[in-house]
Tab-separated table of C-alpha atoms in Angstrom:
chain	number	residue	atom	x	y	z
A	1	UNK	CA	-9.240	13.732	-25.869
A	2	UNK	CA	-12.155	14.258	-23.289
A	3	UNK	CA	-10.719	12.482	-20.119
A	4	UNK	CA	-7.724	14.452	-20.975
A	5	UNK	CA	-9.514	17.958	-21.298
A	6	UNK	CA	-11.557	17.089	-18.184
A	7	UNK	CA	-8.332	16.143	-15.686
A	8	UNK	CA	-6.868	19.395	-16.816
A	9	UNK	CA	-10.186	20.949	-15.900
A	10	UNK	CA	-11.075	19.121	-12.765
A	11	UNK	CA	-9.442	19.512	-9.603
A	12	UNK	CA	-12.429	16.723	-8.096
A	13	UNK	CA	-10.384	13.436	-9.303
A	14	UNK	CA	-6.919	15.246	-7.500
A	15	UNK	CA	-9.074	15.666	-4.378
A	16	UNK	CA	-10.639	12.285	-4.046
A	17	UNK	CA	-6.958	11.151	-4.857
A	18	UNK	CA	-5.241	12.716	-2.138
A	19	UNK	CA	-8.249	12.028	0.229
A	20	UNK	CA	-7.303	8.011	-0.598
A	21	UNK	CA	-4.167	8.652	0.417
A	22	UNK	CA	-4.605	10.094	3.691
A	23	UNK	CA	-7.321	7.794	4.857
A	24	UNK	CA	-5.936	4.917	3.941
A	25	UNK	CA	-2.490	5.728	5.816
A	26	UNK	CA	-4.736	6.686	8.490
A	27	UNK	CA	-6.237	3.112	8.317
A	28	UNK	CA	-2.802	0.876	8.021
A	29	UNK	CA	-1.283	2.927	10.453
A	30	UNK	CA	-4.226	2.670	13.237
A	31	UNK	CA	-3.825	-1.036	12.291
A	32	UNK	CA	-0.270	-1.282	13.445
A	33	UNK	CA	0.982	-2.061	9.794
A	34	UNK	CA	4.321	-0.613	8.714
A	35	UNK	CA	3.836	2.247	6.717
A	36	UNK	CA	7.281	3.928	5.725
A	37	UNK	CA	7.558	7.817	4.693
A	38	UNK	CA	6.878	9.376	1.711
A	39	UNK	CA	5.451	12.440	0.049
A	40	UNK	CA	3.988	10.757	-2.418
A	41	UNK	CA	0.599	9.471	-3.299
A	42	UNK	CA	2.800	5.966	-2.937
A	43	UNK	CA	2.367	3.840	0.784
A	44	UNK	CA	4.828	1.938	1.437
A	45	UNK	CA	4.363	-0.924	3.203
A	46	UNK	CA	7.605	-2.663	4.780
A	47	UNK	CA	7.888	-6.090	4.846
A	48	UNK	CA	11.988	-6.414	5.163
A	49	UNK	CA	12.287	-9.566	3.751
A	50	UNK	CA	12.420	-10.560	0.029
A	51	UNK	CA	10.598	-14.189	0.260
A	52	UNK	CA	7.874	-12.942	2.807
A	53	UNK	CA	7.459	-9.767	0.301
A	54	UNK	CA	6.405	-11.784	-2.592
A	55	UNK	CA	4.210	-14.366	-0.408
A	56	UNK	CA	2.457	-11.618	1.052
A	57	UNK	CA	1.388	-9.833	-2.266
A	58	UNK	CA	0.355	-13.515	-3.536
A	59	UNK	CA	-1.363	-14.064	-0.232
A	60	UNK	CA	-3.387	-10.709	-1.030
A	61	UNK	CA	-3.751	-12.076	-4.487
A	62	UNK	CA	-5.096	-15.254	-4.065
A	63	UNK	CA	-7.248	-14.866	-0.740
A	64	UNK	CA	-8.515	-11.488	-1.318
A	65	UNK	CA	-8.472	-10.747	-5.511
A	66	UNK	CA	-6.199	-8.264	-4.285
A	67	UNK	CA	-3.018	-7.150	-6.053
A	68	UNK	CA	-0.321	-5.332	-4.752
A	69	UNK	CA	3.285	-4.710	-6.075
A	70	UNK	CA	5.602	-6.664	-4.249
A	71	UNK	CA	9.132	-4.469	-4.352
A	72	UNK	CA	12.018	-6.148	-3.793
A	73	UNK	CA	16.086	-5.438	-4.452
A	74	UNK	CA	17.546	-4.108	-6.871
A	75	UNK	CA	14.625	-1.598	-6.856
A	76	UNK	CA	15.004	-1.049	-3.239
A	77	UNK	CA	18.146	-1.887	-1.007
A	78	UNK	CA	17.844	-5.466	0.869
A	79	UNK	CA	16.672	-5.351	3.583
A	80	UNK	CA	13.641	-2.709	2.678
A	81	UNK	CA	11.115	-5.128	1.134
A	82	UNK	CA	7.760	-3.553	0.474
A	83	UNK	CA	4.664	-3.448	-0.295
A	84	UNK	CA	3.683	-0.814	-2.882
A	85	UNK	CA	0.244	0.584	-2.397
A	86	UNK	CA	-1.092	3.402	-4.401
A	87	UNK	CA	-5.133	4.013	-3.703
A	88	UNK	CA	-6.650	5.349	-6.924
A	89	UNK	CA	-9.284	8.424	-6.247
A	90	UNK	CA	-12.363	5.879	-7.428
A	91	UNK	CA	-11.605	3.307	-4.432
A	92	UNK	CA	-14.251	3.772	-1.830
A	93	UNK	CA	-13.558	3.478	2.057
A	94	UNK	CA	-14.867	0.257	2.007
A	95	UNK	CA	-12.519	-1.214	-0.053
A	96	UNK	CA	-9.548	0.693	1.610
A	97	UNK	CA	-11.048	-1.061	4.626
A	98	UNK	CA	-11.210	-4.353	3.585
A	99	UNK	CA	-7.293	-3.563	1.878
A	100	UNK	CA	-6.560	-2.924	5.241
A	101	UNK	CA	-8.291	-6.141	7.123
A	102	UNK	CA	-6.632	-8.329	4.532
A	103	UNK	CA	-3.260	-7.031	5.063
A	104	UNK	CA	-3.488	-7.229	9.150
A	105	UNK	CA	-4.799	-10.993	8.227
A	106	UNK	CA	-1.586	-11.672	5.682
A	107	UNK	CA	1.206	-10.054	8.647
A	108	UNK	CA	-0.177	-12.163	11.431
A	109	UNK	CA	-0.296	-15.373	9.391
A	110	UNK	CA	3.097	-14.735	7.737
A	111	UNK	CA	4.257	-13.311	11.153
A	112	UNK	CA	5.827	-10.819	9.274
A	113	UNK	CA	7.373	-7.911	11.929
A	114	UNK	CA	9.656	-6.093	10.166
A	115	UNK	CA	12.820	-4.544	12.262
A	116	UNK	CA	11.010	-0.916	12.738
A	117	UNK	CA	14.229	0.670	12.619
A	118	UNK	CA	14.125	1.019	9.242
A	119	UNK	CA	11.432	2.795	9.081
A	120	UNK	CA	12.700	5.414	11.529
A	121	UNK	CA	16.386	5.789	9.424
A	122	UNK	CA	13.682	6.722	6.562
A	123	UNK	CA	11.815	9.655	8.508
């Protein structure tokens, strides 16, 4: 397969990928959103409470046309709600930017403030 052969070739798609990645967890986290640790090309977004989890990802859905994975217990232990965000190598800065806006929009009118302690016991 061609897409295959190319991936295997390329090293560009990787790059753009892990570019993503750090400029969009430069962009939650310069907008005071919760992003938890991880060495992965996975944010993490806590939101600490099952209910508010899911209304927040259909808040994103149905406001914005965007969709992001609510993950709630048993996948993660209670209390560690989140937001799973993984930025593909094709999205542009603009759209990482608006990701962003609409989130910061979504916390304040769910007054979501997760207990930032959790995040810290994850570091």
């Amino acid at each position: 397969n061609a897409s295959i052969r190319h991936l295997m070739e390329s090293s560009e798609e990787r790059k753009k990928h892990q570019y993503n990645v750090s400029a969009l967890k430069d962009m939650l986290e310069k907008a005071g959103l919760p992003v938890m640790p991880t060495q992965s090309h996975i944010l993490p977004v806590l939101v600490a409470d099952p209910v508010l989890c899911k209304q927040a990802s259909d808040m994103l859905l149905n406001q914005f046309d965007i969709y992001v994975q609510p993950i709630n217990y048993p996948t993660v232990p209670r209390g560690t709600e989140r937001l799973r965000i993984t930025p593909p190598p094709n999205h542009t800065h603009a759209m990482m930017f608006e990701l962003t806006r609409a989130l910061v929009w979504v916390f304040e009118r769910l007054d979501i403030k997760p207990n930032m302690s959790v995040l810290e016991k994850a570091a």
